[in-house]
Short mmCIF file of C-alpha atoms and ligand atoms in Angstrom, two decimals:
data_model
loop_
_atom_site.label_atom_id
_atom_site.label_comp_id
_atom_site.label_asym_id
_atom_site.label_seq_id
_atom_site.Cartn_x
_atom_site.Cartn_y
_atom_site.Cartn_z
CA MET A 1 0.00 0.00 0.00
CA HIS A 2 2.90 2.35 0.84
CA LYS A 3 4.36 1.80 -2.55
CA TYR A 4 0.97 2.51 -3.98
CA ILE A 5 0.50 5.84 -2.16
CA LYS A 6 3.96 6.90 -3.27
CA ARG A 7 3.03 6.14 -6.85
CA VAL A 8 -0.17 8.18 -6.71
CA LEU A 9 1.74 11.15 -5.28
CA PHE A 10 4.35 10.70 -7.93
CA SER A 11 1.81 10.74 -10.71
CA ILE A 12 0.18 13.89 -9.34
CA ILE A 13 3.47 15.72 -9.12
CA GLY A 14 4.54 14.31 -12.48
CA ALA A 15 1.44 15.48 -14.23
CA CYS A 16 1.80 18.96 -12.69
CA LEU A 17 5.34 19.31 -13.91
CA LEU A 18 4.26 18.12 -17.29
CA MET A 19 1.79 20.89 -17.67
CA THR A 20 3.74 23.53 -15.77
CA CYS A 21 0.78 23.71 -13.46
CA ASN A 22 0.83 27.02 -11.67
CA PHE A 23 -0.24 26.43 -8.11
CA LYS A 24 -0.25 30.15 -7.34
CA ASN A 25 -3.45 30.16 -9.32
CA VAL A 26 -5.24 27.68 -7.09
CA ARG A 27 -8.23 29.37 -5.58
CA LYS A 28 -9.64 28.97 -2.12
CA LEU A 29 -13.23 28.06 -2.79
CA HIS A 30 -15.59 26.92 -0.08
CA PHE A 31 -17.72 24.15 -1.45
CA PRO A 32 -20.93 22.86 -0.01
CA LYS A 33 -20.42 19.33 1.41
CA THR A 34 -20.35 16.63 -1.23
CA ASN A 35 -20.10 12.89 -0.79
CA LEU A 36 -18.45 10.88 -3.53
CA ALA A 37 -19.94 7.66 -2.15
CA GLU A 38 -23.46 9.00 -2.76
CA SER A 39 -22.90 9.84 -6.43
CA PRO A 40 -25.33 8.20 -8.85
CA LEU A 41 -22.71 5.99 -10.51
CA ILE A 42 -23.77 3.02 -12.65
CA PRO A 43 -22.26 0.49 -12.59
CA MET A 44 -21.35 0.79 -8.93
CA PRO A 45 -17.53 0.86 -8.57
CA LEU A 46 -15.62 -1.69 -6.53
CA LYS A 47 -14.54 0.75 -3.80
CA ILE A 48 -15.14 4.41 -3.09
CA ASP A 49 -13.20 6.41 -0.47
CA ALA A 50 -14.95 9.75 -0.08
CA ALA A 51 -13.01 12.86 1.02
CA PHE A 52 -15.97 15.29 1.25
CA GLY A 53 -14.36 18.19 -0.62
CA GLY A 54 -14.97 19.53 -4.09
CA PHE A 55 -13.02 19.79 -7.34
CA PRO A 56 -13.96 22.85 -9.41
CA LEU A 57 -14.56 21.89 -13.02
CA ASP A 58 -14.68 25.13 -14.96
CA GLU A 59 -13.19 27.05 -17.85
CA PHE A 60 -9.83 27.04 -16.02
CA THR A 61 -9.57 23.23 -16.01
CA GLY A 62 -7.15 21.57 -18.42
CA ILE A 63 -6.85 17.97 -19.56
CA GLN A 64 -3.40 16.40 -19.64
CA THR A 65 -2.60 12.92 -20.93
CA SER A 66 0.50 10.80 -20.59
CA GLY A 67 1.09 7.52 -22.34
CA ASN A 68 0.45 6.73 -25.98
CA ASP A 69 -1.73 8.08 -28.78
CA GLY A 70 -4.69 6.14 -27.43
CA PHE A 71 -4.49 8.23 -24.27
CA GLU A 72 -4.30 11.48 -26.20
CA ARG A 73 -7.46 10.49 -28.09
CA LEU A 74 -9.10 9.75 -24.75
CA GLY A 75 -8.28 13.28 -23.63
CA THR A 76 -10.13 14.65 -26.65
CA PHE A 77 -13.01 12.21 -26.09
CA LEU A 78 -13.40 13.45 -22.51
CA MET A 79 -13.20 17.07 -23.63
CA GLU A 80 -16.01 16.49 -26.15
CA LYS A 81 -18.24 14.73 -23.65
CA ILE A 82 -17.74 17.45 -21.02
CA LYS A 83 -18.57 20.03 -23.69
CA LEU A 84 -21.80 18.23 -24.52
CA LYS A 85 -22.88 18.30 -20.88
CA THR A 86 -21.59 21.69 -19.69
CA ARG A 87 -20.65 23.60 -22.88
CA LEU A 88 -17.15 24.03 -21.36
CA VAL A 89 -14.39 23.60 -23.92
CA LEU A 90 -11.39 22.31 -21.98
CA LYS A 91 -7.88 22.52 -23.39
CA VAL A 92 -6.18 19.17 -24.02
CA ASN A 93 -2.42 18.83 -23.57
CA GLN A 94 -1.74 22.54 -23.61
CA GLN A 95 1.85 22.85 -22.43
CA LYS A 96 2.01 26.39 -21.08
CA ASN A 97 -1.12 28.08 -19.97
CA ASP A 98 -1.32 30.38 -16.98
CA GLN A 99 -5.06 30.32 -17.24
CA ILE A 100 -5.15 26.71 -16.05
CA LYS A 101 -5.95 26.41 -12.37
CA SER A 102 -6.98 22.77 -12.10
CA PHE A 103 -6.43 19.76 -14.28
CA ILE A 104 -7.56 16.28 -15.19
CA GLY A 105 -4.67 13.88 -15.84
CA ILE A 106 -5.13 10.65 -17.76
CA ASN A 107 -2.08 8.51 -17.00
CA LEU A 108 -0.77 5.23 -18.30
CA VAL A 109 0.86 3.49 -15.33
CA ASP A 110 2.45 0.08 -15.14
CA GLU A 111 1.29 -0.83 -11.70
CA LEU A 112 -2.19 -0.64 -10.27
CA PHE A 113 -4.15 -2.09 -7.34
CA SER A 114 -5.51 -4.71 -9.77
CA GLU A 115 -4.12 -6.54 -12.77
CA ASN A 116 -7.48 -6.54 -14.50
CA LEU A 117 -7.06 -4.96 -17.94
CA GLU A 118 -10.03 -2.65 -17.41
CA ALA A 119 -9.10 -1.60 -13.89
CA TYR A 120 -8.55 2.05 -13.03
CA GLU A 121 -8.09 4.45 -10.16
CA LEU A 122 -9.77 7.81 -10.15
CA VAL A 123 -8.15 10.15 -7.64
CA ILE A 124 -10.16 13.33 -7.22
CA GLY A 125 -8.44 16.07 -5.26
CA LYS A 126 -9.22 19.75 -4.76
CA ASP A 127 -7.31 20.88 -7.81
CA SER A 128 -6.46 17.74 -9.73
CA ILE A 129 -8.25 14.67 -10.96
CA ILE A 130 -5.94 11.80 -11.83
CA ILE A 131 -6.98 8.74 -13.80
CA ASN A 132 -4.47 5.90 -13.49
CA ALA A 133 -4.87 2.85 -15.70
CA ASN A 134 -2.57 0.31 -17.24
CA THR A 135 -4.50 0.12 -20.49
CA ALA A 136 -6.50 2.57 -22.59
CA ASP A 137 -9.51 0.31 -21.87
CA GLY A 138 -9.13 1.03 -18.16
CA ALA A 139 -8.74 4.76 -18.78
CA PHE A 140 -11.85 4.74 -21.01
CA ARG A 141 -13.90 3.06 -18.26
CA ALA A 142 -12.58 5.67 -15.78
CA ILE A 143 -13.66 8.45 -18.11
CA GLN A 144 -17.24 7.11 -18.04
CA THR A 145 -17.16 7.23 -14.25
CA LEU A 146 -15.86 10.78 -14.34
CA ARG A 147 -18.54 11.85 -16.84
CA GLN A 148 -21.15 10.52 -14.44
CA LEU A 149 -19.64 12.58 -11.60
CA VAL A 150 -19.99 15.89 -13.42
CA PRO A 151 -23.18 17.38 -12.02
CA GLU A 152 -25.96 18.48 -14.39
CA MET A 153 -26.08 21.90 -12.79
CA SER A 154 -23.23 24.30 -12.20
CA ASN A 155 -22.82 26.18 -8.95
CA ASP A 156 -23.23 29.84 -9.80
CA THR A 157 -22.63 31.30 -6.35
CA LEU A 158 -19.05 30.12 -5.67
CA ALA A 159 -17.30 32.43 -8.13
CA VAL A 160 -18.05 34.82 -10.96
CA ASN A 161 -17.73 31.99 -13.47
CA ARG A 162 -19.81 28.82 -13.56
CA ILE A 163 -18.31 25.86 -11.65
CA TRP A 164 -19.36 22.23 -11.76
CA VAL A 165 -18.35 20.78 -8.40
CA ILE A 166 -17.09 17.19 -8.45
CA PRO A 167 -16.91 15.42 -5.08
CA THR A 168 -13.38 14.49 -3.96
CA GLY A 169 -12.06 11.09 -2.96
CA THR A 170 -10.67 8.00 -4.63
CA ILE A 171 -12.37 5.28 -6.64
CA PHE A 172 -10.74 1.89 -7.16
CA ASP A 173 -12.57 -0.01 -9.82
CA ALA A 174 -12.43 -3.16 -11.93
CA PRO A 175 -15.13 -5.30 -13.53
CA GLN A 176 -16.20 -8.62 -12.12
CA TYR A 177 -16.71 -10.02 -15.65
CA GLU A 178 -14.61 -9.34 -18.74
CA TYR A 179 -17.67 -9.80 -20.96
CA ARG A 180 -20.63 -7.42 -20.54
CA ALA A 181 -22.74 -7.50 -23.63
CA THR A 182 -25.98 -6.85 -25.32
CA MET A 183 -27.21 -8.37 -28.57
CA LEU A 184 -29.23 -6.65 -31.23
CA ASP A 185 -31.26 -8.59 -33.81
CA VAL A 186 -30.89 -6.58 -37.02
CA ALA A 187 -32.34 -9.47 -39.05
CA ARG A 188 -36.02 -9.40 -38.04
CA HIS A 189 -35.95 -5.62 -38.43
CA PHE A 190 -33.00 -3.75 -39.81
CA PHE A 191 -31.34 -0.89 -37.91
CA ASN A 192 -28.98 1.35 -39.85
CA VAL A 193 -25.41 2.48 -39.10
CA GLU A 194 -26.43 5.77 -37.50
CA GLU A 195 -28.93 4.06 -35.20
CA LEU A 196 -26.30 1.55 -34.16
CA LYS A 197 -23.78 4.28 -33.43
CA LYS A 198 -26.25 6.08 -31.19
CA TYR A 199 -26.91 2.86 -29.31
CA ILE A 200 -23.19 2.09 -28.91
CA ASP A 201 -22.48 5.57 -27.59
CA VAL A 202 -25.08 5.23 -24.83
CA LEU A 203 -24.16 1.63 -23.94
CA SER A 204 -20.50 2.52 -23.51
CA TYR A 205 -21.45 5.12 -20.87
CA TYR A 206 -22.47 2.16 -18.70
CA LYS A 207 -19.29 0.19 -19.48
CA ILE A 208 -20.88 -2.39 -21.80
CA ASN A 209 -17.95 -3.73 -23.80
CA PHE A 210 -19.36 -6.19 -26.36
CA LEU A 211 -22.12 -5.77 -28.92
CA HIS A 212 -23.32 -8.99 -30.51
CA LEU A 213 -25.03 -8.40 -33.87
CA HIS A 214 -27.51 -11.04 -35.02
CA LEU A 215 -26.83 -10.51 -38.72
CA SER A 216 -28.92 -13.22 -40.37
CA ASP A 217 -32.18 -15.04 -39.83
CA ASP A 218 -35.13 -16.43 -41.77
CA GLN A 219 -36.42 -12.94 -42.54
CA GLY A 220 -33.20 -11.27 -43.67
CA TRP A 221 -29.47 -11.43 -44.35
CA ARG A 222 -27.89 -8.14 -43.31
CA ILE A 223 -24.21 -8.16 -44.20
CA GLU A 224 -22.72 -7.92 -47.66
CA ILE A 225 -20.65 -10.93 -48.70
CA LYS A 226 -18.71 -9.97 -51.82
CA SER A 227 -18.46 -13.53 -53.16
CA TRP A 228 -22.18 -14.21 -52.70
CA PRO A 229 -23.94 -10.92 -53.58
CA LYS A 230 -27.52 -12.25 -53.68
CA LEU A 231 -27.42 -12.83 -49.93
CA THR A 232 -28.09 -9.15 -49.48
CA THR A 233 -29.70 -8.10 -52.77
CA ILE A 234 -32.32 -10.83 -52.40
CA GLY A 235 -31.90 -12.10 -48.84
CA GLY A 236 -31.74 -8.60 -47.37
CA SER A 237 -34.69 -7.19 -49.29
CA THR A 238 -37.39 -7.53 -46.67
CA GLU A 239 -38.04 -7.95 -42.92
CA VAL A 240 -40.79 -8.93 -40.48
CA GLY A 241 -44.02 -7.28 -41.61
CA GLY A 242 -42.91 -7.11 -45.26
CA GLU A 243 -41.28 -3.67 -45.32
CA ALA A 244 -38.04 -3.17 -47.25
CA GLY A 245 -35.25 -4.61 -45.11
CA GLY A 246 -31.71 -3.40 -45.63
CA PHE A 247 -28.16 -4.49 -45.10
CA TYR A 248 -24.70 -3.26 -44.14
CA THR A 249 -22.17 -3.00 -46.95
CA GLN A 250 -18.76 -4.22 -45.85
CA GLU A 251 -17.75 -0.55 -45.54
CA ASP A 252 -20.76 0.08 -43.26
CA TYR A 253 -19.82 -2.89 -41.12
CA ALA A 254 -16.20 -1.71 -40.88
CA GLU A 255 -17.51 1.71 -39.83
CA ILE A 256 -19.59 0.14 -37.04
CA VAL A 257 -16.61 -1.93 -35.88
CA ALA A 258 -14.38 1.17 -35.84
CA PHE A 259 -16.95 3.31 -34.02
CA ALA A 260 -17.39 0.54 -31.45
CA ALA A 261 -13.59 0.31 -31.03
CA GLN A 262 -13.43 4.06 -30.32
CA HIS A 263 -15.87 3.27 -27.50
CA TYR A 264 -13.76 0.33 -26.34
CA MET A 265 -16.47 -2.04 -27.47
CA THR A 266 -16.00 -5.21 -29.52
CA ILE A 267 -18.44 -6.35 -32.18
CA ILE A 268 -19.37 -10.03 -32.33
CA PRO A 269 -20.89 -11.01 -35.66
CA GLU A 270 -23.47 -13.79 -35.71
CA ILE A 271 -24.50 -15.80 -38.75
CA ASP A 272 -27.23 -18.05 -37.43
CA MET A 273 -27.12 -21.64 -38.80
CA PRO A 274 -28.00 -24.36 -39.73
CA GLY A 275 -31.54 -23.25 -38.82
CA HIS A 276 -32.80 -19.64 -39.13
CA THR A 277 -31.45 -19.66 -42.70
CA ASN A 278 -34.46 -19.11 -44.95
CA ALA A 279 -33.22 -15.77 -46.32
CA ALA A 280 -29.87 -17.30 -47.38
CA SER A 281 -31.63 -20.23 -49.06
CA VAL A 282 -33.94 -17.93 -51.01
CA ALA A 283 -30.84 -16.19 -52.37
CA TYR A 284 -29.02 -19.49 -53.09
CA PRO A 285 -31.48 -22.40 -53.10
CA PHE A 286 -28.72 -25.06 -53.16
CA LEU A 287 -28.13 -24.26 -49.48
CA ASN A 288 -31.61 -25.39 -48.54
CA GLY A 289 -32.06 -28.65 -46.67
CA ASN A 290 -35.73 -28.63 -45.71
CA GLY A 291 -36.99 -30.01 -49.04
CA LYS A 292 -39.30 -27.07 -49.80
CA THR A 293 -38.91 -24.29 -52.36
CA PRO A 294 -37.87 -21.35 -50.21
CA LYS A 295 -39.69 -18.02 -50.51
CA LEU A 296 -38.98 -14.75 -48.73
CA TYR A 297 -40.47 -14.89 -45.25
CA THR A 298 -41.85 -11.93 -43.30
CA GLY A 299 -43.62 -13.68 -40.42
CA MET A 300 -42.41 -14.47 -36.90
CA ARG A 301 -42.29 -18.27 -36.74
CA VAL A 302 -39.00 -20.00 -35.92
CA GLY A 303 -37.51 -23.43 -36.54
CA PHE A 304 -38.65 -24.25 -40.09
CA SER A 305 -35.46 -23.76 -42.11
CA THR A 306 -32.13 -25.57 -42.32
CA PHE A 307 -29.01 -25.70 -44.43
CA ASP A 308 -28.29 -28.97 -46.18
CA THR A 309 -25.58 -30.18 -43.78
CA ARG A 310 -24.36 -33.04 -46.01
CA LYS A 311 -23.40 -31.01 -49.08
CA ASP A 312 -19.76 -29.96 -49.44
CA SER A 313 -20.81 -26.89 -51.42
CA VAL A 314 -22.57 -25.61 -48.29
CA TYR A 315 -19.24 -25.62 -46.45
CA THR A 316 -17.48 -23.93 -49.38
CA PHE A 317 -20.12 -21.21 -49.12
CA LEU A 318 -19.67 -20.95 -45.35
CA ASP A 319 -15.92 -20.76 -45.71
CA ASP A 320 -16.36 -17.64 -47.85
CA VAL A 321 -18.90 -16.10 -45.48
CA ILE A 322 -16.86 -16.74 -42.35
CA ARG A 323 -13.62 -15.62 -44.01
CA GLU A 324 -15.05 -12.34 -45.33
CA ILE A 325 -16.69 -11.42 -42.03
CA SER A 326 -13.71 -12.51 -39.92
CA MET A 327 -11.41 -10.30 -41.96
CA LEU A 328 -13.53 -7.29 -41.07
CA THR A 329 -13.81 -8.26 -37.41
CA PRO A 330 -10.85 -7.56 -35.12
CA GLY A 331 -12.61 -9.07 -32.08
CA PRO A 332 -11.87 -12.64 -30.96
CA TYR A 333 -15.34 -14.18 -31.42
CA PHE A 334 -17.50 -15.44 -34.28
CA HIS A 335 -21.03 -16.53 -33.31
CA ILE A 336 -22.53 -19.36 -35.38
CA GLY A 337 -26.02 -19.25 -33.84
CA GLY A 338 -27.01 -22.92 -33.74
CA ASP A 339 -30.37 -22.39 -31.97
CA GLU A 340 -33.76 -23.87 -32.75
CA SER A 341 -32.70 -26.05 -35.70
CA HIS A 342 -35.92 -28.00 -35.37
CA VAL A 343 -35.92 -29.43 -38.90
CA THR A 344 -32.26 -30.52 -38.91
CA LYS A 345 -31.76 -34.18 -37.91
CA LYS A 346 -29.79 -34.40 -34.66
CA LYS A 347 -26.84 -36.26 -36.18
CA ASP A 348 -26.69 -33.77 -39.05
CA TYR A 349 -26.78 -30.89 -36.61
CA LEU A 350 -23.88 -32.28 -34.58
CA TYR A 351 -21.85 -32.95 -37.71
CA PHE A 352 -22.55 -29.43 -38.96
CA VAL A 353 -21.50 -27.65 -35.76
CA ASP A 354 -18.24 -29.61 -35.61
CA ARG A 355 -17.39 -28.78 -39.17
CA VAL A 356 -18.27 -25.10 -38.88
CA GLU A 357 -16.25 -24.78 -35.67
CA LYS A 358 -13.16 -25.82 -37.64
CA ILE A 359 -13.82 -23.14 -40.28
CA VAL A 360 -14.23 -20.48 -37.59
CA GLN A 361 -10.96 -21.53 -36.00
CA GLN A 362 -9.21 -21.59 -39.35
CA TYR A 363 -9.95 -17.88 -39.64
CA GLY A 364 -8.48 -17.18 -36.24
CA LYS A 365 -11.70 -16.80 -34.27
CA GLN A 366 -13.14 -18.45 -31.20
CA MET A 367 -16.55 -19.94 -31.88
CA THR A 368 -19.53 -18.91 -29.80
CA GLY A 369 -23.00 -20.38 -30.20
CA TRP A 370 -26.42 -20.62 -28.51
CA ASP A 371 -26.54 -23.36 -25.87
CA GLU A 372 -27.64 -26.15 -28.25
CA VAL A 373 -24.10 -26.25 -29.70
CA ALA A 374 -22.88 -27.76 -26.41
CA ASN A 375 -24.25 -31.09 -27.66
CA ALA A 376 -21.67 -31.27 -30.45
CA ASP A 377 -18.12 -32.44 -29.98
CA ILE A 378 -16.70 -28.94 -29.75
CA ASP A 379 -13.48 -27.57 -28.31
CA SER A 380 -13.19 -26.31 -24.75
CA THR A 381 -12.04 -22.98 -26.23
CA SER A 382 -15.45 -22.41 -27.81
CA ILE A 383 -18.08 -20.55 -25.84
CA VAL A 384 -21.67 -21.45 -25.15
CA GLN A 385 -24.36 -18.83 -24.68
CA TYR A 386 -26.91 -20.14 -22.21
CA TRP A 387 -30.38 -18.88 -23.19
CA SER A 388 -32.76 -21.76 -22.60
CA SER A 389 -31.41 -25.16 -21.54
CA ARG A 390 -29.61 -25.49 -18.27
CA ALA A 391 -28.64 -29.04 -19.21
CA ASN A 392 -26.81 -27.65 -22.23
CA ALA A 393 -25.09 -25.02 -20.11
CA ASN A 394 -23.97 -27.68 -17.63
CA ARG A 395 -22.75 -29.87 -20.47
CA ALA A 396 -20.54 -27.00 -21.63
CA ILE A 397 -19.23 -26.38 -18.12
CA LYS A 398 -18.36 -30.08 -17.80
CA LYS A 399 -16.36 -29.85 -20.99
CA GLY A 400 -14.37 -27.01 -19.43
CA MET A 401 -15.95 -24.37 -21.66
CA LYS A 402 -16.89 -20.89 -20.58
CA ILE A 403 -20.50 -19.83 -20.75
CA ILE A 404 -22.24 -16.53 -21.37
CA ILE A 405 -25.24 -15.95 -19.13
CA SER A 406 -28.35 -14.95 -21.11
CA PRO A 407 -31.29 -16.86 -19.62
CA ALA A 408 -34.38 -15.72 -21.53
CA HIS A 409 -36.58 -15.25 -18.45
CA ARG A 410 -33.92 -13.01 -16.88
CA THR A 411 -32.13 -11.16 -19.65
CA TYR A 412 -34.28 -11.00 -22.79
CA LEU A 413 -34.76 -7.35 -23.55
CA ASP A 414 -37.57 -8.22 -25.95
CA MET A 415 -39.76 -9.55 -23.14
CA LYS A 416 -42.53 -7.12 -22.16
CA TYR A 417 -42.16 -5.29 -18.84
CA ASP A 418 -45.76 -6.13 -17.99
CA SER A 419 -49.04 -6.74 -19.78
CA LEU A 420 -49.30 -3.04 -20.66
CA SER A 421 -45.96 -2.87 -22.54
CA SER A 422 -46.31 -1.32 -25.96
CA TYR A 423 -43.79 -3.69 -27.58
CA GLY A 424 -42.20 -7.04 -26.94
CA LEU A 425 -43.08 -10.70 -26.59
CA ASP A 426 -43.92 -12.66 -23.49
CA TRP A 427 -43.01 -16.31 -24.14
CA ALA A 428 -40.36 -16.20 -21.37
CA GLY A 429 -42.58 -14.11 -19.08
CA HIS A 430 -42.68 -10.42 -18.21
CA ILE A 431 -39.40 -8.88 -17.04
CA ARG A 432 -39.87 -5.82 -14.86
CA THR A 433 -37.10 -3.32 -14.18
CA ASP A 434 -36.57 -4.77 -10.71
CA SER A 435 -36.66 -8.47 -11.63
CA ALA A 436 -34.23 -7.77 -14.48
CA TYR A 437 -31.78 -6.54 -11.82
CA MET A 438 -32.40 -8.69 -8.73
CA TRP A 439 -30.51 -11.90 -9.52
CA SER A 440 -26.96 -13.02 -9.95
CA PRO A 441 -25.11 -14.64 -12.88
CA GLU A 442 -23.55 -17.04 -10.36
CA GLU A 443 -26.93 -18.73 -9.95
CA TYR A 444 -26.03 -20.46 -13.21
CA GLY A 445 -22.51 -21.66 -12.59
CA LEU A 446 -19.31 -21.04 -10.72
CA LYS A 447 -17.69 -17.71 -11.41
CA GLU A 448 -14.68 -19.31 -13.12
CA SER A 449 -16.96 -20.93 -15.74
CA ILE A 450 -18.69 -17.66 -16.57
CA LEU A 451 -17.27 -15.38 -19.23
CA GLY A 452 -19.91 -12.78 -18.53
CA ILE A 453 -23.47 -11.70 -19.13
CA GLU A 454 -25.38 -10.69 -22.24
CA ALA A 455 -28.85 -9.24 -22.69
CA PRO A 456 -30.25 -10.01 -26.16
CA LEU A 457 -32.80 -7.80 -27.90
CA TRP A 458 -34.78 -9.65 -30.58
CA SER A 459 -36.54 -7.32 -32.95
CA GLU A 460 -39.72 -9.04 -34.14
CA THR A 461 -41.89 -6.32 -32.54
CA ILE A 462 -39.69 -3.24 -32.98
CA SER A 463 -38.62 -1.38 -36.10
CA GLU A 464 -37.73 2.12 -34.88
CA LEU A 465 -34.87 3.30 -32.69
CA ALA A 466 -37.38 4.74 -30.20
CA GLU A 467 -38.96 1.27 -29.87
CA LEU A 468 -35.57 -0.36 -29.46
CA HIS A 469 -34.80 2.17 -26.72
CA TYR A 470 -38.11 1.49 -24.99
CA LEU A 471 -37.34 -2.19 -24.56
CA ALA A 472 -33.63 -1.76 -23.79
CA PHE A 473 -33.79 1.15 -21.34
CA PRO A 474 -33.74 1.09 -18.42
CA ARG A 475 -33.20 -2.69 -18.18
CA VAL A 476 -29.91 -2.80 -20.07
CA ILE A 477 -28.44 -0.33 -17.54
CA GLY A 478 -29.14 -2.90 -14.81
CA TYR A 479 -27.50 -5.67 -16.85
CA ALA A 480 -24.44 -3.44 -17.24
CA GLU A 481 -24.22 -3.29 -13.45
CA LEU A 482 -24.77 -7.04 -13.07
CA GLY A 483 -21.79 -7.66 -15.32
CA TRP A 484 -19.47 -5.09 -13.78
CA SER A 485 -20.24 -4.78 -10.05
CA ILE A 486 -19.70 -7.42 -7.39
CA GLN A 487 -22.77 -8.84 -5.74
CA GLU A 488 -22.33 -7.03 -2.41
CA ASN A 489 -22.38 -3.72 -4.28
CA ARG A 490 -25.68 -4.49 -5.97
CA VAL A 491 -28.66 -3.52 -3.85
CA TRP A 492 -31.95 -2.73 -5.59
CA GLU A 493 -33.02 -0.05 -3.08
CA ASN A 494 -29.78 1.79 -3.72
CA TYR A 495 -29.63 1.05 -7.45
CA LYS A 496 -33.11 2.43 -8.07
CA LEU A 497 -32.08 5.80 -6.61
CA ARG A 498 -29.04 5.92 -8.90
CA LEU A 499 -31.14 4.82 -11.87
CA ALA A 500 -33.67 7.57 -11.15
CA GLN A 501 -30.89 10.11 -11.70
CA GLN A 502 -30.04 8.89 -15.21
CA VAL A 503 -32.93 10.86 -16.71
CA SER A 504 -30.92 13.95 -17.67
CA PHE A 505 -28.36 11.83 -19.49
CA LEU A 506 -30.99 9.73 -21.25
CA LYS A 507 -32.89 12.87 -22.27
CA ARG A 508 -29.74 14.55 -23.53
CA MET A 509 -28.97 11.44 -25.59
CA LYS A 510 -32.59 11.36 -26.83
CA VAL A 511 -33.12 7.88 -25.44
CA ASN A 512 -36.79 6.90 -25.29
CA TYR A 513 -36.65 4.94 -22.02
CA TYR A 514 -39.60 3.13 -20.48
CA PRO A 515 -40.58 5.24 -17.43
CA SER A 516 -41.01 2.31 -15.06
CA PRO A 517 -43.43 3.19 -12.24
CA LEU A 518 -41.05 1.42 -9.84
CA ILE A 519 -38.63 4.33 -10.15
CA THR A 520 -39.08 7.88 -8.87
CA TRP A 521 -37.41 9.50 -11.87
CA LYS A 522 -35.44 12.68 -11.12
CA THR A 523 -35.27 15.40 -13.71
CA ALA A 524 -31.95 16.98 -12.65
CA MET A 525 -28.91 15.64 -10.83
C1 TNX B 601 -35.87 -17.30 -29.42
S1 TNX B 601 -33.21 -16.99 -28.25
C2 TNX B 601 -34.91 -17.17 -30.42
C3 TNX B 601 -35.08 -16.11 -31.42
C4 TNX B 601 -36.34 -15.31 -31.22
C5 TNX B 601 -36.53 -15.06 -29.75
C6 TNX B 601 -37.69 -14.18 -29.44
C7 TNX B 601 -32.83 -17.75 -29.48
C8 TNX B 601 -31.50 -18.29 -29.49
N1 TNX B 601 -33.75 -17.88 -30.45
O1 TNX B 601 -35.04 -16.67 -32.71
O2 TNX B 601 -36.21 -14.12 -31.90
O3 TNX B 601 -36.71 -16.30 -29.12
O4 TNX B 601 -37.73 -13.85 -28.09
#
């Protein structure tokens, strides 16, 4: 600990020297009492030591970064986000500036209280805020915490200029799970690049770090494959309800991946197979294995389609698809779906999953699949997403695989909140804002078998961003906390007060959240 305190002091002094911080300028301001531990942070950090003073964020605050280019970009990111909230335009990495009276330092350090790659310390003093992290990921997570600490309202009585008072103290933080995800079904209804970017921006504020895109299903194929163009020109032409569908060109997809990466979020592409493949088979009928002439489908049934698992040409096709998508995907995972293949014979299904796993691995990716894939003879490096069958999840755990926790009755964002919900389905029950939050991933396995948690949003009943928002928010905010915060830091009575204070952010981001009557929503922080 001694070594640790020394290092914090060192980084404070270091950052000051770096920016020729002029301490003569530090003002004596008398702040009203603030308590860092009572700030409406979501997800709740690991540990908060409050110091009950205030840091004056104002036009005299500068941002200073040390480390690599990634850190410099983070400085600009923070500046832009503070501007959006307060209209302050802070200077980033300005070497000499007598106007600067307080500063925010974003430091790359090689030693931290935790070795977790997303860990960070946020040390808030009376004239400096220091972020220490040993990766840019950690610093990015810290920046989200800091954004949440900037009050909505400035204090206009402390000085002639407007000051946003940030409570002092130290936060030590690290996630309990490395994987905190949501899934969006862009196959049943298509959502365009701009809509996805808006969603990513808001999700990253709550430290969600993976976005799983369900890119194909019976009703639509949504990603351009250069070697098989009809997948999108024909297979992407419609959606549930019969409206024009849509698809991402490879350039669009790369843009989504890059935007996500700027938000320290990884995209996981899913091509669902061997079932859920009607749209692909309409485009290329040789793929079809259900013996019927495929036609475009705009209904909501599942489980009627399958690839022909015994044709080599099907695997040649899949090799192209998996290769093209993998090349555009820097993340480690490729999701092969594998759910509800009700018209594929069991032995064919098992053969198929084994063979596709090899293709995924050949292109340098780890395979993930819905829990049914646990029945095949797959590698312990592949990952099983538990959504329905506990037996399948346990099978995966026995094989030494990691599982993703997505039980439908707990995490499905497309389930209605209650019988009055405007959108959503109810086959797995109603999921209220409190029941979405009041459970623990460890109910489904030991912590070491769990990669993390994911909340899927299937889009049969939603076609507009506002409808997507309605089902996702506020529940997805609770899932973000379930993935990040340890169980003893998750208390509904406390969480609901913090959630109530998210309104200003959600309004600013134009998020159409469901105003759950369980929450006493607050209009200003
Ligand atoms: C089940 S969850 C499905 C999807 C549907 C969803 C609707 C899973 C792996 N398959 O095909 O869209 O239910 O809630």
